[in-house]
């Protein structure tokens, strides 16, 4: 049970970073994510070749030697493509989660704060969308807008909204029923003060955990769409798309399949572990 | 219990009703002229033919009229005809739906068969090396893209070892796609079962049962397993929806002739009647399964059964 009744400040709870790096999942997750951010930020410095330049050293060169991770069917350097792919992947995760988080939190907070018929409409609507499942929402969006990476990211972002809205709604509802919140209303706090100083900071820890885990889901979903040909288009070095292209050469060049898949798996694992770590270090119950 | 089920039924009906509205609106959300887009790929379509299609789809009428027409046809079991080939959409879907359901059910079976015992074992040995390694395995499993897992299984078992066929739709062909989908969901079941069991094991009545000297196996079976599996059952509806979503990708990897593969092809071909039919079918299946599982839950949980 939560015993803290006074609102937390917007600053991270004391000892947050220490707790995060002391938990094994938090440390490993944070390291993976930082490494990814580093690769993405310095892709053009780190990459030995252009990710789209064809046929420089020969096609289907196995990993090792001059081309660290080998070359693909067009003779493009796989290592450089993977590096540039990390840029695309992180951007996909950030934009998609940004959409889900913004819209979801808005819906969830309004529903919890306004109550009444607004709450009823918003939350029943969310329930209906939730039962559509994220895959179906994303697929419908791509079906309407047409296949492209941009549309796939929007689709994945929109598909996530119901889940974020639900989570934010229940977190906000817990807050509004606490004595300090009622006291604040009684003391004459206006809606802006109630939402900005009480609801938002207290909902934020939950939402940070959800969003971190959500980056994994979003990256997986977008890579899945690209894998089906409904997302990234050539010559983008998006990992899911690269994986789809590898199917034709699965016997001849299996590394074309193992490397992008591993890249996706490690990225998703990183965000999953970081999310787990954040949960334990932000949650006052588990913190004890 | 009846009230509980009544609410679920009403919610399901609402969902399907909203789906029919969204599906009607879907074609209007397409940027540009949907009929032009649909026929962009076939050569030699005259403007007259395009107008004819527009009329037959009812797209020249006001949207409420279109919706009424759609519902009327739907009640007669008519989902329209496909753009390529002109077959009834319902037939095309019904031919493939059983394949998708078989795949999803087989995957569900595998996921439960592997995930629940692992979760139970991990909870029983909470904090031990066994628990930690099983949970590391589970988080790795959750992070594994199922399309990648599918390709790897295909590579090793079908191409390298030659034990199983690469594609097709016989019983042997079911193994790899079901395994792909089942394994990635087994990890979710394992985590879920573990946390639910740990919850139950710390309950007073379980502690009491142990304290009064009941045999361990009896306490586990009668008190822990029964109560601990309930949340797992509740999650099965959601899991099945995940499985249905997963079939879309997995069917494409293994050329399994289900509705997921059909839907992706239809998106490429801009065959909107099929896409509409697919969305409707998908949500009907997901909603129906969710209601069946809720009913199961209501029967299993005495708190709801006797309410």
XYZ file of C-alpha atoms in Angstrom:
595
model
C 0.000 0.000 0.000
C 1.078 3.520 -0.704
C 1.518 5.456 2.503
C 2.837 8.719 1.063
C -0.047 11.159 1.076
C 1.698 14.365 0.247
C 2.392 15.101 -3.422
C 5.873 14.370 -4.685
C 7.829 17.116 -6.347
C 8.651 17.033 -10.036
C 12.278 16.252 -9.247
C 13.332 12.623 -9.318
C 12.866 10.984 -5.903
C 16.055 11.004 -3.793
C 18.541 8.324 -4.724
C 16.733 7.604 -7.967
C 19.818 7.329 -10.181
C 21.723 5.295 -7.626
C 18.841 2.871 -7.314
C 18.476 2.685 -11.086
C 22.100 1.743 -11.777
C 22.171 -0.636 -8.804
C 19.347 -2.755 -10.169
C 20.817 -5.183 -12.714
C 18.043 -4.630 -15.256
C 18.271 -0.859 -14.899
C 22.037 -0.844 -15.395
C 22.049 -3.175 -18.407
C 19.054 -1.434 -19.944
C 20.497 2.029 -19.458
C 23.829 0.934 -20.952
C 22.169 -0.537 -24.033
C 20.014 2.546 -24.547
C 22.965 4.929 -24.078
C 25.039 2.891 -26.530
C 22.198 3.108 -29.059
C 21.848 6.837 -28.600
C 25.612 7.152 -29.100
C 25.487 5.071 -32.318
C 22.548 7.075 -33.613
C 24.081 10.447 -32.776
C 27.451 9.698 -34.328
C 26.372 7.338 -37.119
C 27.995 9.498 -39.785
C 31.302 9.585 -37.891
C 31.285 5.925 -36.840
C 30.128 4.419 -40.131
C 33.106 3.450 -42.284
C 31.045 3.574 -45.513
C 27.896 5.156 -46.842
C 24.791 3.091 -45.923
C 23.437 3.401 -49.470
C 26.581 3.210 -51.612
C 26.364 0.069 -53.720
C 28.877 -2.455 -54.890
C 32.067 -0.945 -53.508
C 33.744 -4.123 -52.318
C 31.526 -6.876 -53.748
C 28.177 -8.412 -52.919
C 27.409 -10.973 -50.191
C 30.760 -10.633 -48.434
C 30.599 -12.557 -45.129
C 31.214 -10.719 -41.857
C 34.820 -10.073 -40.851
C 37.693 -8.398 -42.614
C 37.286 -5.057 -44.307
C 33.510 -5.128 -43.925
C 32.902 -5.800 -40.261
C 29.392 -7.214 -40.641
C 29.651 -8.191 -44.312
C 27.852 -6.725 -47.289
C 24.316 -7.168 -48.637
C 22.863 -8.078 -52.031
C 23.859 -4.674 -53.440
C 27.308 -4.710 -51.881
C 26.346 -2.169 -49.230
C 28.224 -2.261 -45.944
C 26.009 -3.902 -43.312
C 27.778 -2.289 -40.351
C 27.116 1.194 -41.717
C 23.525 0.300 -42.521
C 22.941 -1.007 -39.002
C 24.460 2.163 -37.521
C 22.252 4.415 -39.599
C 19.346 2.097 -38.835
C 19.727 2.836 -35.122
C 19.006 6.475 -35.951
C 15.777 5.563 -37.760
C 14.752 3.075 -35.083
C 15.190 5.493 -32.181
C 13.358 8.192 -34.113
C 10.477 5.787 -34.810
C 10.289 4.883 -31.130
C 10.414 8.505 -29.981
C 7.835 9.857 -32.433
C 5.377 6.976 -32.037
C 5.580 7.063 -28.237
C 5.373 10.864 -28.361
C 2.042 10.609 -30.181
C 0.648 7.902 -27.872
C 1.859 9.647 -24.736
C 0.611 13.140 -25.592
C -2.839 12.110 -26.772
C -3.172 9.322 -24.199
C -2.265 11.524 -21.238
C -4.548 14.286 -22.444
C -7.499 11.884 -22.723
C -6.712 10.122 -19.443
C -6.244 13.305 -17.405
C -9.314 15.026 -18.816
C -11.428 11.946 -18.094
C -10.148 11.623 -14.532
C -10.383 15.329 -13.813
C -13.705 16.272 -15.405
C -15.639 13.081 -14.552
C -19.320 12.920 -15.542
C -20.352 12.373 -19.146
C -16.987 13.499 -20.561
C -15.359 10.716 -18.561
C -17.979 8.214 -19.712
C -17.557 9.023 -23.397
C -13.761 9.174 -23.322
C -13.242 5.997 -21.337
C -15.892 3.880 -23.100
C -14.403 5.071 -26.397
C -10.987 4.042 -25.138
C -12.349 0.630 -24.115
C -13.786 0.084 -27.588
C -10.547 1.122 -29.300
C -8.585 -1.029 -26.861
C -10.559 -4.109 -27.835
C -9.742 -3.437 -31.499
C -6.132 -4.270 -30.575
C -3.150 -2.190 -31.560
C -2.297 -4.312 -34.570
C -5.682 -3.823 -36.176
C -5.669 -0.053 -35.565
C -2.156 0.270 -37.004
C -2.995 -1.917 -39.998
C -6.207 0.024 -40.715
C -4.289 3.283 -40.612
C -1.684 2.045 -43.059
C -4.449 0.635 -45.270
C -6.027 4.089 -45.473
C -2.918 6.266 -45.661
C -0.852 3.922 -47.828
C 2.451 2.193 -47.022
C 5.308 4.479 -45.969
C 7.568 4.801 -42.938
C 5.945 8.059 -41.879
C 2.451 6.544 -42.043
C 3.608 3.439 -40.195
C 4.969 5.575 -37.351
C 1.730 7.592 -37.139
C -0.240 4.336 -37.209
C 1.793 2.809 -34.385
C 1.525 6.023 -32.367
C -2.246 6.228 -32.746
C -2.628 2.516 -32.024
C -0.943 3.021 -28.654
C -3.261 5.817 -27.497
C -5.956 3.648 -25.825
C -3.425 1.891 -23.595
C -1.706 5.126 -22.524
C -5.069 6.803 -21.926
C -6.235 3.928 -19.728
C -3.051 3.835 -17.689
C -2.963 7.601 -17.209
C -6.652 7.615 -16.307
C -6.276 5.049 -13.539
C -3.133 6.715 -12.187
C -4.862 10.112 -12.155
C -7.995 8.658 -10.582
C -5.964 7.326 -7.644
C -4.564 10.816 -7.128
C -7.910 12.633 -7.265
C -9.298 10.425 -4.508
C -6.514 11.198 -2.042
C -7.196 13.470 0.927
C -4.610 16.087 -0.093
C -6.332 16.508 -3.442
C -9.707 17.103 -1.849
C -8.065 19.437 0.647
C -6.550 21.347 -2.214
C -9.946 21.736 -3.864
C -11.413 22.845 -0.524
C -8.607 25.389 -0.182
C -9.757 26.882 -3.458
C -7.124 25.635 -5.916
C -8.127 26.253 -9.538
C -8.140 23.579 -12.247
C -4.770 24.702 -13.652
C -3.102 24.381 -10.254
C -4.759 21.048 -9.524
C -3.708 19.549 -12.851
C -0.228 21.063 -13.130
C 1.009 20.797 -9.552
C -0.875 17.762 -8.283
C -2.042 15.472 -11.086
C 0.771 15.799 -13.621
C 3.781 15.283 -11.322
C 2.148 12.297 -9.669
C 1.054 10.644 -12.866
C 4.433 11.222 -14.491
C 6.450 8.406 -12.813
C 3.903 5.811 -13.980
C 3.804 7.313 -17.450
C 7.613 7.402 -17.745
C 7.723 3.668 -17.049
C 4.882 3.008 -19.492
C 6.526 5.150 -22.169
C 9.912 3.453 -21.780
C 8.356 0.017 -22.118
C 6.209 1.522 -24.893
C 9.287 2.397 -26.947
C 9.949 -1.362 -27.215
C 6.404 -2.078 -28.308
C 6.453 0.778 -30.818
C 9.796 -0.270 -32.312
C 8.602 -3.877 -32.615
C 5.314 -2.832 -34.212
C 6.910 -0.432 -36.696
C 9.604 -2.956 -37.601
C 6.827 -5.517 -38.100
C 5.019 -3.197 -40.503
C 8.269 -2.517 -42.375
C 8.925 -6.245 -42.468
C 5.567 -6.693 -44.213
C 6.511 -3.957 -46.693
C 3.954 -1.571 -45.185
C 6.493 0.736 -43.548
C 9.986 1.813 -44.592
C 10.637 1.741 -48.339
C 13.947 1.231 -50.170
C 16.734 2.255 -49.843
C 16.117 3.091 -46.150
C 18.336 1.101 -43.812
C 15.424 0.398 -41.456
C 16.048 -2.874 -39.619
C 12.642 -4.467 -40.190
C 12.823 -3.674 -43.875
C 16.373 -5.065 -44.070
C 15.135 -8.231 -42.416
C 12.387 -8.595 -45.001
C 14.913 -8.207 -47.818
C 17.113 -10.928 -46.303
C 14.479 -13.607 -46.897
C 15.481 -14.065 -50.525
C 19.110 -14.761 -49.605
C 18.507 -16.757 -46.458
C 20.675 -19.682 -47.655
C 23.352 -17.691 -49.389
C 23.863 -14.956 -46.813
C 22.263 -15.829 -43.455
C 24.020 -12.882 -41.781
C 21.662 -10.545 -43.618
C 18.934 -12.100 -41.486
C 20.717 -12.563 -38.154
C 22.269 -9.085 -37.868
C 19.230 -6.764 -38.291
C 17.111 -9.148 -36.191
C 19.685 -9.092 -33.428
C 19.808 -5.296 -33.635
C 16.038 -5.055 -33.145
C 16.057 -7.627 -30.341
C 18.874 -5.892 -28.428
C 17.221 -2.481 -28.805
C 13.877 -3.768 -27.598
C 15.558 -5.663 -24.761
C 17.371 -2.468 -23.729
C 14.170 -0.476 -23.424
C 12.356 -3.359 -21.701
C 15.116 -3.683 -19.097
C 15.336 0.078 -18.619
C 11.559 0.229 -18.154
C 11.704 -2.549 -15.545
C 14.567 -0.791 -13.804
C 12.710 2.519 -13.816
C 9.641 0.867 -12.389
C 11.504 -0.493 -9.392
C 13.400 2.724 -8.760
C 10.408 5.068 -9.190
C 7.808 3.007 -7.375
C 7.641 4.034 -3.720
C 6.376 0.579 -2.755
C 9.200 -1.359 -4.345
C 11.691 1.289 -3.240
C 11.617 0.262 0.388
C -22.917 -13.427 -12.869
C -25.617 -12.668 -15.424
C -25.185 -8.986 -14.863
C -21.451 -9.318 -15.382
C -21.982 -11.222 -18.614
C -24.706 -8.825 -19.744
C -22.350 -5.867 -19.439
C -19.684 -7.730 -21.404
C -22.150 -8.644 -24.142
C -23.355 -5.044 -24.414
C -19.777 -3.794 -24.594
C -18.995 -6.331 -27.317
C -22.052 -5.347 -29.332
C -21.073 -1.681 -28.991
C -17.571 -2.446 -30.245
C -18.850 -4.295 -33.299
C -21.381 -1.564 -34.026
C -18.659 1.103 -33.906
C -16.504 -1.089 -36.143
C -19.222 -1.093 -38.812
C -19.296 2.729 -38.720
C -15.512 3.027 -38.880
C -15.339 0.522 -41.709
C -17.852 2.549 -43.729
C -15.939 5.758 -43.064
C -12.582 4.126 -43.801
C -12.919 4.362 -47.545
C -13.616 8.105 -47.296
C -10.499 8.721 -45.251
C -8.355 7.538 -48.165
C -6.478 10.541 -49.546
C -7.667 11.070 -53.136
C -10.366 9.200 -54.991
C -10.592 5.633 -53.641
C -12.092 4.239 -56.833
C -9.338 5.774 -58.965
C -6.737 4.379 -56.536
C -8.283 0.922 -56.503
C -8.213 0.718 -60.276
C -4.891 2.492 -60.737
C -3.196 -0.896 -61.089
C -5.469 -2.416 -63.680
C -5.037 -1.165 -67.197
C -7.733 -0.148 -69.611
C -10.407 0.867 -67.134
C -12.655 3.428 -68.803
C -14.145 6.410 -66.941
C -17.594 4.818 -67.484
C -16.485 1.640 -65.732
C -15.115 3.707 -62.854
C -18.440 5.520 -62.497
C -20.196 2.157 -62.578
C -18.031 0.882 -59.711
C -18.618 4.078 -57.773
C -22.356 3.515 -58.137
C -22.205 -0.163 -57.234
C -20.204 0.630 -54.094
C -22.742 3.351 -53.320
C -19.983 5.948 -53.082
C -22.089 8.509 -54.980
C -24.645 8.597 -52.149
C -24.556 10.548 -48.884
C -22.591 8.792 -46.131
C -25.590 7.924 -43.871
C -27.276 6.276 -46.880
C -24.069 4.391 -47.597
C -23.991 3.207 -44.005
C -27.600 2.034 -44.179
C -26.837 0.184 -47.427
C -23.762 -1.387 -45.854
C -25.728 -2.605 -42.833
C -28.527 -3.935 -44.999
C -26.096 -5.930 -47.134
C -24.255 -7.069 -44.019
C -27.455 -8.467 -42.520
C -27.867 -10.497 -45.704
C -24.337 -11.820 -45.269
C -23.031 -9.711 -48.132
C -19.715 -7.933 -47.665
C -19.453 -6.884 -51.316
C -17.149 -8.236 -53.986
C -13.387 -8.097 -54.252
C -11.910 -5.563 -56.674
C -9.547 -8.138 -58.195
C -11.506 -11.127 -59.372
C -14.929 -9.927 -58.239
C -15.502 -12.805 -55.783
C -17.787 -12.307 -52.781
C -15.614 -10.961 -49.949
C -17.373 -13.159 -47.392
C -16.409 -16.319 -49.317
C -12.798 -15.204 -49.626
C -12.619 -14.551 -45.889
C -14.479 -17.693 -44.829
C -12.125 -19.826 -46.918
C -9.137 -18.511 -44.993
C -10.502 -17.735 -41.520
C -10.329 -21.356 -40.273
C -6.601 -21.442 -41.099
C -5.986 -18.304 -39.071
C -8.054 -19.590 -36.135
C -6.231 -22.931 -36.172
C -2.910 -21.111 -36.128
C -3.941 -18.750 -33.316
C -5.356 -21.598 -31.185
C -2.318 -23.817 -31.710
C -0.060 -20.905 -30.753
C -2.186 -20.192 -27.681
C -1.922 -23.844 -26.654
C 1.879 -23.769 -26.995
C 2.141 -20.458 -25.140
C 0.117 -21.739 -22.173
C 1.797 -25.148 -22.163
C 5.243 -23.549 -21.922
C 4.534 -20.253 -20.184
C 2.335 -21.277 -17.248
C 4.611 -24.037 -15.831
C 7.651 -21.765 -16.193
C 5.883 -18.961 -14.366
C 4.713 -21.350 -11.652
C 8.186 -22.766 -11.159
C 9.722 -19.298 -11.011
C 7.158 -18.158 -8.438
C 7.675 -21.295 -6.352
C 11.405 -20.705 -6.265
C 11.094 -16.927 -6.017
C 14.441 -15.153 -5.734
C 16.464 -18.280 -6.515
C 18.862 -18.737 -9.420
C 16.147 -20.739 -11.180
C 13.698 -17.850 -10.862
C 16.199 -15.254 -12.034
C 17.376 -17.250 -15.035
C 13.812 -18.083 -16.077
C 12.833 -14.423 -15.883
C 15.913 -13.349 -17.856
C 14.833 -15.885 -20.461
C 11.309 -14.464 -20.394
C 12.362 -10.862 -20.914
C 14.626 -11.977 -23.759
C 11.636 -13.815 -25.233
C 9.431 -10.741 -24.982
C 12.095 -8.630 -26.693
C 12.515 -11.079 -29.564
C 10.696 -9.835 -32.676
C 8.433 -12.711 -33.684
C 9.132 -12.127 -37.365
C 12.811 -12.663 -36.646
C 12.161 -15.756 -34.548
C 10.042 -17.050 -37.426
C 12.805 -16.516 -39.973
C 15.367 -18.219 -37.724
C 13.115 -21.239 -37.138
C 12.485 -21.382 -40.868
C 16.195 -21.226 -41.545
C 17.221 -23.924 -39.072
C 14.366 -26.407 -39.129
C 13.212 -26.111 -42.720
C 16.297 -25.099 -44.705
C 19.341 -26.324 -42.746
C 17.967 -29.465 -41.126
C 15.174 -30.066 -43.620
C 12.926 -31.523 -40.915
C 9.873 -29.441 -41.717
C 8.394 -27.990 -44.911
C 9.139 -24.363 -45.778
C 5.610 -23.366 -46.706
C 2.205 -24.797 -47.490
C -0.860 -25.615 -45.452
C -0.668 -29.218 -44.231
C -0.576 -30.255 -40.564
C 3.245 -30.363 -40.614
C 3.252 -26.810 -41.923
C 1.429 -25.655 -38.842
C 4.321 -26.509 -36.506
C 6.725 -23.669 -37.315
C 4.233 -20.780 -37.472
C 2.483 -21.973 -34.291
C 5.828 -22.339 -32.548
C 6.893 -18.842 -33.653
C 3.758 -17.239 -32.305
C 3.502 -19.524 -29.276
C 7.073 -19.063 -28.049
C 6.951 -15.280 -28.155
C 3.710 -15.290 -26.157
C 4.878 -17.993 -23.742
C 7.192 -15.390 -22.221
C 4.237 -13.099 -21.498
C 2.302 -15.965 -19.873
C 5.343 -16.891 -17.793
C 5.707 -13.380 -16.374
C 1.998 -13.081 -15.754
C 1.717 -16.468 -14.032
C 4.745 -15.758 -11.876
C 3.490 -12.446 -10.509
C 0.002 -13.813 -9.948
C 1.305 -16.889 -8.093
C 3.637 -14.801 -5.925
C 0.641 -12.648 -5.007
C -1.403 -15.653 -3.985
C 1.415 -17.359 -2.072
C 1.747 -14.372 0.227
C -1.982 -14.410 1.072
C -2.947 -15.211 4.644
C -5.043 -18.257 3.767
C -2.130 -19.874 1.945
C 0.189 -19.165 4.869
C -2.449 -20.656 7.166
C -2.766 -23.752 5.010
C 0.984 -24.284 5.196
C 1.039 -23.504 8.916
C -1.588 -26.077 9.785
C 0.627 -28.676 8.177
C -1.155 -29.523 4.954
C 1.071 -31.301 2.439
C 2.857 -28.841 0.172
C 1.529 -30.361 -3.027
C -2.034 -30.117 -1.761
C -1.704 -26.454 -0.801
C -0.130 -25.646 -4.139
C -2.763 -27.477 -6.123
C -5.860 -26.598 -4.158
C -5.104 -23.074 -2.955
C -2.303 -21.531 -4.953
C -2.833 -22.871 -8.458
C -6.588 -22.375 -8.474
C -6.541 -18.795 -7.295
C -3.334 -17.907 -9.090
C -4.577 -19.025 -12.477
C -7.624 -16.758 -12.443
C -5.767 -13.593 -13.498
C -4.089 -15.679 -16.194
C -7.509 -16.695 -17.505
C -8.624 -13.045 -17.555
C -5.601 -12.167 -19.630
C -6.301 -14.928 -22.147
C -8.782 -12.790 -24.078
C -6.226 -10.058 -24.534
C -3.579 -12.640 -25.363
C -5.782 -14.136 -28.031
C -6.156 -10.686 -29.568
C -2.350 -10.415 -29.601
C -2.175 -13.819 -31.279
C -4.621 -12.715 -33.951
C -2.456 -9.650 -34.549
C 0.638 -11.817 -34.637
C -0.849 -14.161 -37.229
C -0.705 -11.311 -39.763
C 3.093 -11.303 -39.778
C 3.592 -15.011 -39.168
C 1.243 -16.027 -41.982
C 3.295 -13.895 -44.327
C 6.577 -15.524 -43.298
C 5.340 -19.085 -43.704
C 2.914 -18.431 -46.584
C 0.123 -19.754 -44.365
C -3.103 -19.182 -46.237
C -5.027 -17.197 -43.621
C -6.845 -13.878 -43.412
C -3.732 -12.011 -42.225
C -1.832 -12.768 -45.406
C -4.939 -11.917 -47.401
C -5.234 -8.541 -45.641
C -1.648 -7.538 -46.355
C -2.058 -8.461 -50.024
C -5.287 -6.465 -50.113
C -3.512 -3.414 -48.692
C -0.927 -3.600 -51.461
C -3.622 -4.042 -54.095
C -5.822 -1.368 -52.546
C -8.665 -3.853 -52.454
C -10.797 -1.921 -49.973
C -13.785 -4.307 -49.799
C -11.434 -7.056 -48.564
C -9.795 -4.702 -46.064
C -13.217 -3.674 -44.739
C -14.266 -7.301 -44.470
C -11.030 -8.210 -42.725
C -11.329 -5.459 -40.108
C -14.917 -6.439 -39.381
C -14.110 -10.163 -39.168
C -11.069 -9.537 -36.995
C -13.002 -7.494 -34.466
C -15.913 -9.948 -34.409
C -13.483 -12.795 -33.665
C -11.600 -10.856 -30.997
C -14.790 -9.635 -29.320
C -16.393 -13.103 -29.383
C -13.328 -14.775 -27.890
C -13.120 -12.080 -25.206
C -16.759 -12.706 -24.243
C -16.283 -16.496 -24.166
C -13.245 -16.080 -21.921
C -15.105 -13.673 -19.653
C -17.869 -16.271 -19.372
C -15.284 -18.894 -18.481
C -13.855 -16.553 -15.889
C -17.304 -15.909 -14.438
C -17.853 -19.648 -14.049
C -14.410 -20.223 -12.506
C -14.431 -17.347 -10.040
C -16.896 -17.985 -7.194
C -16.911 -14.272 -6.338
C -18.535 -13.549 -9.695
C -20.421 -16.841 -10.079
C -22.427 -16.277 -6.903
C -22.875 -12.545 -7.293
